[in-house]
Short mmCIF file of C-alpha atoms in Angstrom, two decimals:
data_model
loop_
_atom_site.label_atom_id
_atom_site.label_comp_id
_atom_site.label_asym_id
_atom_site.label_seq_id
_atom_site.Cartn_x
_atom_site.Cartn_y
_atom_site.Cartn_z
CA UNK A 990 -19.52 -35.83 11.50
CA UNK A 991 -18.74 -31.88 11.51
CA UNK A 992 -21.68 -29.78 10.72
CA UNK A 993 -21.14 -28.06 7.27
CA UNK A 994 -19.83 -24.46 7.89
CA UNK A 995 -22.66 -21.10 7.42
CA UNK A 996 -22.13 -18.90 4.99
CA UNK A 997 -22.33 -16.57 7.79
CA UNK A 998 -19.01 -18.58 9.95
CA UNK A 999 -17.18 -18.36 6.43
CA UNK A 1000 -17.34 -14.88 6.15
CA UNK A 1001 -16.49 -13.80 9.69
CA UNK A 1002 -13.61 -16.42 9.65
CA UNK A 1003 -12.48 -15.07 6.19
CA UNK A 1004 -12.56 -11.02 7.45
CA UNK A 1005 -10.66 -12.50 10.64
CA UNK A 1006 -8.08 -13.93 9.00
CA UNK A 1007 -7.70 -11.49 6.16
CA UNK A 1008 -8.16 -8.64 8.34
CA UNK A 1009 -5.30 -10.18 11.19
CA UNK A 1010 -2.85 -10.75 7.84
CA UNK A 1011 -3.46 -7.31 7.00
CA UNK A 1012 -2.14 -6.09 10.24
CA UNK A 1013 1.34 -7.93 9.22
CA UNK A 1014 2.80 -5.75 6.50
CA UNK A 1015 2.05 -1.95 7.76
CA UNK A 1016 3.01 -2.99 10.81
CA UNK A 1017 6.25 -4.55 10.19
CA UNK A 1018 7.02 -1.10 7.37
CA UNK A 1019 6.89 1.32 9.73
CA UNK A 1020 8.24 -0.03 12.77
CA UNK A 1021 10.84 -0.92 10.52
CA UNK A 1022 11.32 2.63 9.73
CA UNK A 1023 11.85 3.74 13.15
CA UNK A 1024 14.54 1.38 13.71
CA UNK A 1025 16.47 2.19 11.16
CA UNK A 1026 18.81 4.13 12.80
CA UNK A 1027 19.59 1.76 15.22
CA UNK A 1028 19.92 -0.73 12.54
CA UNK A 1029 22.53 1.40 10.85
CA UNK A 1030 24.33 1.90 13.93
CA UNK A 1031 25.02 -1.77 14.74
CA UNK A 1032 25.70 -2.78 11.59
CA UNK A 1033 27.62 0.42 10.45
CA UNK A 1034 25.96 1.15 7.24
CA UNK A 1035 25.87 3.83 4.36
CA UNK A 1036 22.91 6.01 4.58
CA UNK A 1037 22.25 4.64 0.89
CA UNK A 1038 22.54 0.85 1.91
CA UNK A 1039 20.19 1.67 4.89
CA UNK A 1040 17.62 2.67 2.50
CA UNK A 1041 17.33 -0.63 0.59
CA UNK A 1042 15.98 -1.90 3.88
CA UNK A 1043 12.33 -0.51 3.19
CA UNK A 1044 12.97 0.17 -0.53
CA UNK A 1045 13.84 -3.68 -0.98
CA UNK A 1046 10.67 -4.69 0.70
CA UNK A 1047 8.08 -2.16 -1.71
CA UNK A 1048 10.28 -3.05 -4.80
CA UNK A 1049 9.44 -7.41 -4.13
CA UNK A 1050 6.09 -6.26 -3.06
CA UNK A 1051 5.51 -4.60 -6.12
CA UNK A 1052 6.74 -6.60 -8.37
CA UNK A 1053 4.98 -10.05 -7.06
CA UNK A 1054 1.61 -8.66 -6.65
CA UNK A 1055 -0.09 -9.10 -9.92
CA UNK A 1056 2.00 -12.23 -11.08
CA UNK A 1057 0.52 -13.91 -7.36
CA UNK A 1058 -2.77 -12.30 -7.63
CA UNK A 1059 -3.27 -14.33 -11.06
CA UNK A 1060 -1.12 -17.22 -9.70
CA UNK A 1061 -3.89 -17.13 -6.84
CA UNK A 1062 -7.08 -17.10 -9.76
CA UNK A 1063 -5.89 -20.18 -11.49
CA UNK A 1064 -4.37 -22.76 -8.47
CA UNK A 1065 -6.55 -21.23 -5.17
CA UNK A 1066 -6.28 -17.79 -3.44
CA UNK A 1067 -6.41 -20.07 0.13
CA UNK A 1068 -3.27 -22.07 -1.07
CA UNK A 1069 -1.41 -18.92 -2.19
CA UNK A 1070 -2.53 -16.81 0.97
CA UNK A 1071 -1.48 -19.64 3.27
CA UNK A 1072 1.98 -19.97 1.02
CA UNK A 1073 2.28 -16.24 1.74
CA UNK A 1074 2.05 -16.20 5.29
CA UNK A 1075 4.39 -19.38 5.96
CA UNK A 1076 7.02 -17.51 3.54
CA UNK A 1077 6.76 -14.32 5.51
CA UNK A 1078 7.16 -16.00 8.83
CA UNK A 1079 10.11 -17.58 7.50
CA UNK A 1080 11.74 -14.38 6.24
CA UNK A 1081 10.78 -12.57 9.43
CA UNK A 1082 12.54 -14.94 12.01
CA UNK A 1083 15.71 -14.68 8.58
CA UNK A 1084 15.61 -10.62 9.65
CA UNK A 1085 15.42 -10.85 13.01
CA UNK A 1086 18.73 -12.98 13.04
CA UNK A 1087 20.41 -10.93 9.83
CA UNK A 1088 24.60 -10.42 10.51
CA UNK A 1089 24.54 -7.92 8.19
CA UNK A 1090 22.35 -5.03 6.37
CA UNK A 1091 22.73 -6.60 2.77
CA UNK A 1092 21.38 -9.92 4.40
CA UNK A 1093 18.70 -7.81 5.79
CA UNK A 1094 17.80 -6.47 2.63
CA UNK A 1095 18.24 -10.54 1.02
CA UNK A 1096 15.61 -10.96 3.75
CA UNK A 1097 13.44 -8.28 3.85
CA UNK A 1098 13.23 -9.03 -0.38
CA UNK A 1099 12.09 -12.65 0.91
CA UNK A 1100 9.65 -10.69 3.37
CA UNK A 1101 7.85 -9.03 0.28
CA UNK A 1102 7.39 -11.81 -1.65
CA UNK A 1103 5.51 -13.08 1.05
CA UNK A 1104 3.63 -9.95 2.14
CA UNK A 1105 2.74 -9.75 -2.16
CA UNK A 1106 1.12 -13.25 -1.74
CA UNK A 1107 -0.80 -11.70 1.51
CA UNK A 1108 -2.77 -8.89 0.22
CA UNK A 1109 -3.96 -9.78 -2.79
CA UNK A 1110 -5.26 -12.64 -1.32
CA UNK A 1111 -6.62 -11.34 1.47
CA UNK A 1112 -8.62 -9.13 -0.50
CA UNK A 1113 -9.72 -11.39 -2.83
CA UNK A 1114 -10.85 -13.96 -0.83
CA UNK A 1115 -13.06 -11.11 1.54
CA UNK A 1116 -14.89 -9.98 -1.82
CA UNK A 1117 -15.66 -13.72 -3.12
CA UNK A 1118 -17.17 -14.82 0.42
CA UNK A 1119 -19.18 -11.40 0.92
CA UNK A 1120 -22.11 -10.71 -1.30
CA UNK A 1121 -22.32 -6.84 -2.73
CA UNK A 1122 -24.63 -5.26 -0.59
CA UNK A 1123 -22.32 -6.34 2.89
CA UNK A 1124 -19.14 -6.33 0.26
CA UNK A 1125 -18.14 -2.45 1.46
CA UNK A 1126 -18.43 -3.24 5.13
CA UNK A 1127 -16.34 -5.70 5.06
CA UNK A 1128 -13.37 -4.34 3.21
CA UNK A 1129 -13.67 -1.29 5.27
CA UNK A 1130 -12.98 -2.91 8.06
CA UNK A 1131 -10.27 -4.87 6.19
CA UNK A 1132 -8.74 -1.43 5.18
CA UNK A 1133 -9.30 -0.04 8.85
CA UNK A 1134 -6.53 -2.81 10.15
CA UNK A 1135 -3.72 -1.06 7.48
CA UNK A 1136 -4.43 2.35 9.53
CA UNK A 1137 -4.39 1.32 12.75
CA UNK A 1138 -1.02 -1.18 12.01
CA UNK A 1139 0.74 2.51 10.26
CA UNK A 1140 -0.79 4.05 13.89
CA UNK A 1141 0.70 1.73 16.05
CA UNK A 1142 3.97 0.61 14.12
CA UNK A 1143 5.66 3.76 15.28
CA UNK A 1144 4.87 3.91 18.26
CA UNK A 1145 4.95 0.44 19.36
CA UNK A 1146 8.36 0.13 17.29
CA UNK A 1147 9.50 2.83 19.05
CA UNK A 1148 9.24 1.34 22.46
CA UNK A 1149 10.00 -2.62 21.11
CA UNK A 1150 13.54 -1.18 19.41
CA UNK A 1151 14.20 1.13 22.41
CA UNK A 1152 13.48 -1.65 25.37
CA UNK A 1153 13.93 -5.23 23.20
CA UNK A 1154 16.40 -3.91 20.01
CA UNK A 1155 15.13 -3.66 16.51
CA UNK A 1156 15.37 -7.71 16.40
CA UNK A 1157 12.06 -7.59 18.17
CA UNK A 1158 10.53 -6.40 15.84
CA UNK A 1159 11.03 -9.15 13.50
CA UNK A 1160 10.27 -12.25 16.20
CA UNK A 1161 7.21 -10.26 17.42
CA UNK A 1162 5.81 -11.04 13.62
CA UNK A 1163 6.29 -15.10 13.57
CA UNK A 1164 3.52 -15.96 16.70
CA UNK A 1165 1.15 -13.77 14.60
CA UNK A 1166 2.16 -15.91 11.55
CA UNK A 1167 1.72 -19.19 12.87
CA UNK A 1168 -1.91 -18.17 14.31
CA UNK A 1169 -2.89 -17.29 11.15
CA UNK A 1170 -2.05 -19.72 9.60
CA UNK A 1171 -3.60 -22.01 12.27
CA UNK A 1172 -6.60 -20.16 11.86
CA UNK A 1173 -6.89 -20.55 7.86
CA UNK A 1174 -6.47 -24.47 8.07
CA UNK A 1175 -9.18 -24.04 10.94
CA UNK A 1176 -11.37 -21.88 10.04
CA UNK A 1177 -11.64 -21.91 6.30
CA UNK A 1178 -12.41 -24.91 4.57
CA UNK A 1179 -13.17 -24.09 1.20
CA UNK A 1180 -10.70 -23.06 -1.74
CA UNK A 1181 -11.35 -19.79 -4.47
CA UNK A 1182 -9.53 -20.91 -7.97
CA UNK A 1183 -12.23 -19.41 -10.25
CA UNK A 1184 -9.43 -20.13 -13.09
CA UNK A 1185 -8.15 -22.98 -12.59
CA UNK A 1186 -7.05 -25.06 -15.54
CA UNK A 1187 -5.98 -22.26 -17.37
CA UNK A 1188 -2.20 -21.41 -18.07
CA UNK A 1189 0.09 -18.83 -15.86
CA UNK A 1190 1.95 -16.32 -18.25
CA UNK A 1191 5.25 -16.43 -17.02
CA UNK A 1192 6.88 -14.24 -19.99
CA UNK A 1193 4.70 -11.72 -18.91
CA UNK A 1194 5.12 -11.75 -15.51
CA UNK A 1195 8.84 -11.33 -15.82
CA UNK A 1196 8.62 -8.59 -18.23
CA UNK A 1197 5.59 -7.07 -15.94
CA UNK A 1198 7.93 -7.00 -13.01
CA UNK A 1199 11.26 -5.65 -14.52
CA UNK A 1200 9.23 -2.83 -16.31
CA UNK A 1201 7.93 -2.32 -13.06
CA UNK A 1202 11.17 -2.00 -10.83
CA UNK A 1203 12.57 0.45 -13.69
CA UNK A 1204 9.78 2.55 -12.97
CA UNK A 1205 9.36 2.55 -9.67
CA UNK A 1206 13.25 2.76 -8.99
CA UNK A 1207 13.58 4.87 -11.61
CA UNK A 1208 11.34 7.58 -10.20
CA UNK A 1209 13.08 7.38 -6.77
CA UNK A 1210 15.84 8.45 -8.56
CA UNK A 1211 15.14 11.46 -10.33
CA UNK A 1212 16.41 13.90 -10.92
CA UNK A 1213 19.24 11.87 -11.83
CA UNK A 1214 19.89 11.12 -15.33
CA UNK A 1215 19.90 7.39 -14.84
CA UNK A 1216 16.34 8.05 -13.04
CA UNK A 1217 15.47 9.42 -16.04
CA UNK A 1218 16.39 6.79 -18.42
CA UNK A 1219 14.68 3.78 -16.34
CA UNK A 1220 11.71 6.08 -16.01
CA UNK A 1221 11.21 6.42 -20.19
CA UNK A 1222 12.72 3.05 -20.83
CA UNK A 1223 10.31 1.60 -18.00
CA UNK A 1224 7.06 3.61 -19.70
CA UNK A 1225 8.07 2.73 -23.16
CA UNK A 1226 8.75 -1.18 -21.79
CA UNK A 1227 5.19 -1.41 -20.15
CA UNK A 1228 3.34 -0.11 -23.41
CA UNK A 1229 5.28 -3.31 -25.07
CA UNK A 1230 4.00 -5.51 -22.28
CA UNK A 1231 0.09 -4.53 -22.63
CA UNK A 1232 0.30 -5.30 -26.54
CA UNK A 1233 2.43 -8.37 -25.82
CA UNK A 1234 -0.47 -9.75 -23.33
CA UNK A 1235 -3.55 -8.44 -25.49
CA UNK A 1236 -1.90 -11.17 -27.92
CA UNK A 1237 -2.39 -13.82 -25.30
CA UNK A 1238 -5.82 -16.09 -24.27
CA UNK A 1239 -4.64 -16.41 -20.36
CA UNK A 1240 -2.49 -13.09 -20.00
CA UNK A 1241 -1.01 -12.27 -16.29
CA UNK A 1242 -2.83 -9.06 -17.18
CA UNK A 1243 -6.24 -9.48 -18.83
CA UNK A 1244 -5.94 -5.29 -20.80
CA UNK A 1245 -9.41 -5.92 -21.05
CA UNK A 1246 -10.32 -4.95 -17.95
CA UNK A 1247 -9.34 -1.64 -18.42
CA UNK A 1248 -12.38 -1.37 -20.93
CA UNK A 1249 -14.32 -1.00 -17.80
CA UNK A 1250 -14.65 2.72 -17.10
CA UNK A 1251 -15.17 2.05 -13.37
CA UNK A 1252 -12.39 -0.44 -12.98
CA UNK A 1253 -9.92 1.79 -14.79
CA UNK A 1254 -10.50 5.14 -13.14
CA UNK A 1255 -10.93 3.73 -9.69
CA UNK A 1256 -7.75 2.37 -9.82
CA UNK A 1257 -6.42 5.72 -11.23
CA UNK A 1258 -8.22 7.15 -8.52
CA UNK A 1259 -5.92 5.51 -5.85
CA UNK A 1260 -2.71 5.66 -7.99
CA UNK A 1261 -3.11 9.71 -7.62
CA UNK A 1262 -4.69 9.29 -3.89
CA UNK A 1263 -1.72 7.51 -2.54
CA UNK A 1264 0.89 9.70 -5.03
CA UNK A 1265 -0.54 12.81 -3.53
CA UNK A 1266 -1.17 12.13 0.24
CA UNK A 1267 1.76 9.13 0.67
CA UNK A 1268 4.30 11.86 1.29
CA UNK A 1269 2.39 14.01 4.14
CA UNK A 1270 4.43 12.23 6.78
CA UNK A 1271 7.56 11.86 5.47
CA UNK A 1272 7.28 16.46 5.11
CA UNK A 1273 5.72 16.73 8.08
CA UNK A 1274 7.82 15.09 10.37
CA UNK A 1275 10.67 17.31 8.69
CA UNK A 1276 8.97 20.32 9.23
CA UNK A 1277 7.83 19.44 13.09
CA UNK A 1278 11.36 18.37 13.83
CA UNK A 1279 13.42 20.66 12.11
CA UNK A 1280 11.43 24.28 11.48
CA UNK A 1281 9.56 23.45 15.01
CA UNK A 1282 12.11 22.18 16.55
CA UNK A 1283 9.88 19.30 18.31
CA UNK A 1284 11.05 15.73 19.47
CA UNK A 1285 10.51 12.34 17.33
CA UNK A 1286 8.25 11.10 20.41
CA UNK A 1287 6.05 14.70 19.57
CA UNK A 1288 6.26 14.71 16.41
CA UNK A 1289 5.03 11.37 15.74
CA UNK A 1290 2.15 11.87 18.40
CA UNK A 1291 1.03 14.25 16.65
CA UNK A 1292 1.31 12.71 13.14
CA UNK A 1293 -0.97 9.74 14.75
CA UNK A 1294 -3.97 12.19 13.99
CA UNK A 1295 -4.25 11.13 10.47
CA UNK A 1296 -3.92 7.42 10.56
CA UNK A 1297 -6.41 7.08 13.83
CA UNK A 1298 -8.81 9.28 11.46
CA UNK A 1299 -8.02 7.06 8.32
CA UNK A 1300 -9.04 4.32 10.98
CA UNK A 1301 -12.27 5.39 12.16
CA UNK A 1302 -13.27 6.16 9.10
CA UNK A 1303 -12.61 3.62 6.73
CA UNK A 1304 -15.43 0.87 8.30
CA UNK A 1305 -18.03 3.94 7.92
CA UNK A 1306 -17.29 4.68 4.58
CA UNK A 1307 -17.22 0.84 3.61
CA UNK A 1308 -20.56 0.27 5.27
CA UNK A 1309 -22.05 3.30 3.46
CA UNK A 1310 -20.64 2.56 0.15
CA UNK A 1311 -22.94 -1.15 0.40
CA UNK A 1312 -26.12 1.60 0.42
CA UNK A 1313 -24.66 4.39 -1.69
CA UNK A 1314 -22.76 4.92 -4.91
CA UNK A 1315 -19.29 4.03 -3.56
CA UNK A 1316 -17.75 6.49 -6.77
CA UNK A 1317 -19.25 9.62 -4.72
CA UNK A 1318 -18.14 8.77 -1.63
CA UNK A 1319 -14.64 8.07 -2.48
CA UNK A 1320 -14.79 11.73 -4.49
CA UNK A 1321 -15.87 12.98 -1.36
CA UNK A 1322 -12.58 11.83 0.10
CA UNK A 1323 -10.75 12.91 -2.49
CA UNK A 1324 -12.11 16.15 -1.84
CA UNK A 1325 -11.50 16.26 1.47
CA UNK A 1326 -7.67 15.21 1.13
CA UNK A 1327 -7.29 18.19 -1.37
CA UNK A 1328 -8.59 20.68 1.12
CA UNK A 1329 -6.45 19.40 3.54
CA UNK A 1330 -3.22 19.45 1.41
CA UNK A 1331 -4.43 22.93 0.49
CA UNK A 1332 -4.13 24.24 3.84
CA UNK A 1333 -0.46 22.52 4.18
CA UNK A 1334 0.55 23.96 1.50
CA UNK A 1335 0.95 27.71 3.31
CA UNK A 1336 2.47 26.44 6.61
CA UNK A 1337 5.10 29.03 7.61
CA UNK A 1338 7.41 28.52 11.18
CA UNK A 1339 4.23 30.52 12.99
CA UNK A 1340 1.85 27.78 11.92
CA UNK A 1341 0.12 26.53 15.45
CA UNK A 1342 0.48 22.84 16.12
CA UNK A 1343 -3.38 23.55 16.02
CA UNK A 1344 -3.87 24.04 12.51
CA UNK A 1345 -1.23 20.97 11.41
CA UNK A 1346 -3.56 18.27 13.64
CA UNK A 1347 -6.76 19.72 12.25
CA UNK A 1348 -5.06 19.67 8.21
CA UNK A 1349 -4.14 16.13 9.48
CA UNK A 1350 -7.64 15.60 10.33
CA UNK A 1351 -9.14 16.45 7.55
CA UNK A 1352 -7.18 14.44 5.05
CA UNK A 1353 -7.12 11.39 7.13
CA UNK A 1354 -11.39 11.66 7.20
CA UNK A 1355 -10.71 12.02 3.14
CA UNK A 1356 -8.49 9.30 2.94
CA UNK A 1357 -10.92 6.97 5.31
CA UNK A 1358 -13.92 8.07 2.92
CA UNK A 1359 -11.71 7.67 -0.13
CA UNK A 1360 -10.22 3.80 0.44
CA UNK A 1361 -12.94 1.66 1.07
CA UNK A 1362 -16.06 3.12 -1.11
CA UNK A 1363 -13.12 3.33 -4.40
CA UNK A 1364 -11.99 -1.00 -3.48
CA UNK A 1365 -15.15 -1.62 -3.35
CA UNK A 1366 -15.90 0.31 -6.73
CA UNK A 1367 -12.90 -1.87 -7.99
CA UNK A 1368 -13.40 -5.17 -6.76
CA UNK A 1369 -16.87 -5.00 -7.78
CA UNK A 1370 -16.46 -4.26 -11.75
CA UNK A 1371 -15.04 -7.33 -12.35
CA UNK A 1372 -16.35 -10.80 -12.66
CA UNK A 1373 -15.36 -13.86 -10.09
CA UNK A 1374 -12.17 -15.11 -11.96
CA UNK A 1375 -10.94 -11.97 -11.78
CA UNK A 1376 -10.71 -10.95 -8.19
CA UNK A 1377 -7.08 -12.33 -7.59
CA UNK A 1378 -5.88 -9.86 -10.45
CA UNK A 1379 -8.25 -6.92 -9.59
CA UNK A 1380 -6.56 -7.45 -6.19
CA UNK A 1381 -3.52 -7.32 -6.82
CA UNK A 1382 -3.84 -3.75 -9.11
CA UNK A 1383 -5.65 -2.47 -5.96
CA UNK A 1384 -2.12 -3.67 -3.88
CA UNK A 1385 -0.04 -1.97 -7.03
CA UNK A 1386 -1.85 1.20 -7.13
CA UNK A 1387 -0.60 1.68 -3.64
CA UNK A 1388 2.77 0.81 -3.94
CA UNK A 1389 2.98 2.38 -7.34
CA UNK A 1390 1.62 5.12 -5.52
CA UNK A 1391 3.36 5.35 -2.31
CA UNK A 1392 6.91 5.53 -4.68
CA UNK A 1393 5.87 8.02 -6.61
CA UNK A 1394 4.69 10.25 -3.71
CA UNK A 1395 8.10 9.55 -2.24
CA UNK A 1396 10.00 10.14 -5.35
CA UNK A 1397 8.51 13.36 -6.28
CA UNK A 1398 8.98 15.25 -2.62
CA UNK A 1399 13.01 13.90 -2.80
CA UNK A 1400 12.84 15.26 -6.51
CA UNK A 1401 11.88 18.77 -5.24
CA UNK A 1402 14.47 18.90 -2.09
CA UNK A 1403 17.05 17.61 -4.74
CA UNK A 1404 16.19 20.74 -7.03
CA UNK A 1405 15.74 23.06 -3.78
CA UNK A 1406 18.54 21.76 -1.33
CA UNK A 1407 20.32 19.91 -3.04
CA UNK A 1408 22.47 16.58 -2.14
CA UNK A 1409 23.58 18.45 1.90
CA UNK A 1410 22.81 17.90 5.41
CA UNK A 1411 20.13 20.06 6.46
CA UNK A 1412 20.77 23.02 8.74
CA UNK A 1413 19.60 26.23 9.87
CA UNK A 1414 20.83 27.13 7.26
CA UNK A 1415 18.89 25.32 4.55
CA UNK A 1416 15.26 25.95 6.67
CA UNK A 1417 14.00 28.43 3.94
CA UNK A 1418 14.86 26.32 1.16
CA UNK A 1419 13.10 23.52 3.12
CA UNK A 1420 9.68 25.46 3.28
CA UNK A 1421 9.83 26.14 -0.36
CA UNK A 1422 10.44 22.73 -1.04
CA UNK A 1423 7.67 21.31 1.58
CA UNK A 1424 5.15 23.92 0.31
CA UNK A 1425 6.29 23.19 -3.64
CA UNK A 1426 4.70 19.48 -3.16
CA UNK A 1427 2.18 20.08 -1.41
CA UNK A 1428 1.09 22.44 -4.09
CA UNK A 1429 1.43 20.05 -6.67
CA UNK A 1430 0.08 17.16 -3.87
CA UNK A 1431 -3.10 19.74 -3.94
CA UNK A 1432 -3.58 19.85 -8.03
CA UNK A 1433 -2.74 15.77 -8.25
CA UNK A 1434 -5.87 15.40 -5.48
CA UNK A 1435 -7.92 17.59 -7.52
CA UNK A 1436 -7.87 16.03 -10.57
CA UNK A 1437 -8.85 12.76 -8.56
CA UNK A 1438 -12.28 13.52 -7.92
CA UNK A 1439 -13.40 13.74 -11.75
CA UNK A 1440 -11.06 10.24 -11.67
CA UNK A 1441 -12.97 8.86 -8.44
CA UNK A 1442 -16.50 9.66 -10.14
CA UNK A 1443 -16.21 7.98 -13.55
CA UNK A 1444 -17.98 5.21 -13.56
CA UNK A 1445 -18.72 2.39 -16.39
CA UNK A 1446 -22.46 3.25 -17.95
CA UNK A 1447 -23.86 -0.08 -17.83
CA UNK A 1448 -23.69 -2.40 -14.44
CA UNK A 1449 -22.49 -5.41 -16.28
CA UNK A 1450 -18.54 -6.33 -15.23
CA UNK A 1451 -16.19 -7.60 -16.83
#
């Protein structure tokens, strides 16, 4: 007869498996990203149609996440998680032999789904296994995996589309699948459904995720008038779902949570971390390429700085935040990212190489002290039965996040350059426009330390 498992073995097969799952979905986005030429090339695609090929992915991502991560509360977060991984093996090996882009995209829609069920799982199950005071460590090194999978996806993705075609990519994720999954049926033998009997809100999570896509599509639209018009109609539509689930006894969404001081301005906290810092790459590898003139391979060396940081820090931070009040720490961060958004926002075609690694420094060690100590400050405001949806609005904030970042820095080229191929021409206008967000990246960051440090009054969670 088989020795019941530790508490200990539970936990360090839980982080092993959550952490090795985490590595999928960075990974796979910005590899993804580097191929995308090449992708466009064979299949002889429209800049536009091209960029459904990420967008696709965050849009499915986005809108599964909190639907799963209650889905996950009520019928098991193992079951789900497992589901997850089997469905984004599926739709990797589905990519990697796609005819077309728009079966790509079908795909890489299938892919999110999947990578939804992933993370707010993964997360979940980590913070029910791991009691409060080891709690931070734990999800830092959790978060840690995310950094170093953004590090290595362009590199790696570089080299794996250059030597083995972009198809690589996708067949290099499905022996990582199946050994996860090998190692959940192995490794964990107990189930998380801290809900279960209760009813899934499936109204709800349909009018959740369409309110949700008009936003977040919306927004990469602007400034657009139809941008506009899912933007407002999307706001007005998600005030409409909150009162239409504060109605219900077993909501998608329990509102309620948001009572909590901690759990609401934490996750505020990372909706304006991610919208102001999300965008650093995507300006800076403009500006190294085009106003210094510097190769992709260079350029993206250098923009490695800031995830390795993000990396090393992250564990550190998580670990601390088990000893210290995680809301400080992650305002540290915060303050930290501001400074170094600050500094980017007076970079001139004299700037030193120098002075962008050391900015890139700086906000990566703010984003590393930021990430960890605020989940933790999130996932540990609410009760047990709600660590699937507290998840999953951690997994939102970021995507939420990462599209609005996006979405505001192609707003300002749209009002500063306008819809034309940049040139020597346009370099001037490109400044203005890379300085204008990082300006308003800098104000967004400093209004998210007072966010960071709220915290509810009492200890009780919800």
């Amino acid at each position: 007869m088989e020795q019941a498992q530790t508490a200990s073995s539970i936990r360090i097969a839980a982080l092993l498996v959550a952490t090795l799952a985490n590595f999928l979905t960075p990974f796979m986005s910005s590899a993804v990203n580097i191929a995308l030429p090449v992708i466009g090339s064979e299949f002889a695609s429209s800049a536009i149609l091209l960029s459904w090929v990420p967008t696709s992915f965050l849009l499915a991502a986005a809108m599964f996440a909190v639907p799963f991560g209650r889905i996950s509360d009520i019928y098991g977060m193992k079951k789900i998680f497992s589901y997850g991984i089997i469905i984004f093996t599926v739709a990797s090996f589905l990519s990697a032999v796609a005819p077309s882009t728009e079966s790509l995209i079908i795909f890489r829609i299938l892919q999110g789904i999947g990578g939804a069920m992933i993370f707010v799982t993964g997360l979940a199950i980590i913070t029910s296994v791991y009691p409060p005071q080891e709690r931070g460590k734990a999800i830092g090194i959790n978060i840690a995996t995310v950094y170093i999978a953004l590090s290595l996806g362009p590199v790696l993705g570089g080299i794996m589309t250059q030597y083995f075609g972009w198809r690589s990519l996708f067949y290099a994720m499905i022996p990582l699948g199946i050994l996860i999954l090998i190692l959940t049926y192995w490794k964990l033998n107990d189930e998380w459904a801290e809900c279960k009997g209760e009813k899934f809100d499936i109204k709800g999570s349909i009018f959740y995720s369409i309110v949700l896509v008009m936003v977040m599509y919306g927004f990469s639209t602007l400034p657009h008038i139809t941008g506009i018009i899912l933007v407002i109609g999307g706001i007005i539509g998600f005030i409409g779902f909150l009162m239409y689930e504060l109605k219900l006894e077993s909501p998608v969404l329990n509102v309620k949570l948001f009572k909590n001081r901690t759990f609401a301005f934490s996750n505020l906290a990372a909706l304006i971390n991610y919208s102001a810092t999300f965008a650093v790459t995507f300006l800076l590898s403009l500006y190294l390429q085009y106003i210094k003139a510097l190769d992709p391979l260079s350029a993206g060396l250098i923009l490695v700085a800031q995830p390795v940081m993000m990396a090393i820090f992250a564990p550190i931070a998580g670990r601390l935040s088990d000893k210290f009040v995680p809301q400080k720490l992650a305002a540290l961060g915060m303050a930290l990212s501001t400074i170094g958004l600050f500094l980017f926002a007076f970079i001139n075609a004299q700037t030193s190489i120098a002075f962008i690694t050391v900015g890139l420094i700086i906000i990566g060690t703010g984003f590393g002290f930021f990430s960890s100590p605020n989940t933790n400050a999130i996932m540990g405001s609410v009760e047990r039965k709600f660590y699937g949806v507290a998840s999953a609005m951690v997994s939102t904030m970021r995507l939420l996040g990462q599209t609005f970042s996006m979405g505001l820095a192609l707003m300002v080229f749209a009002i500063f350059i306008g819809n034309v191929q940049i040139t020597t021409l346009q370099y001037p206008a490109l400044l203005n426009s890379i300085h204008t967000v990082f300006l308003i990246c800098t104000v967004l960051c400093f209004i998210g330390i007072f966010a960071a440090l709220i915290k509810q009054k009492n200890k009780s969670s919800i």
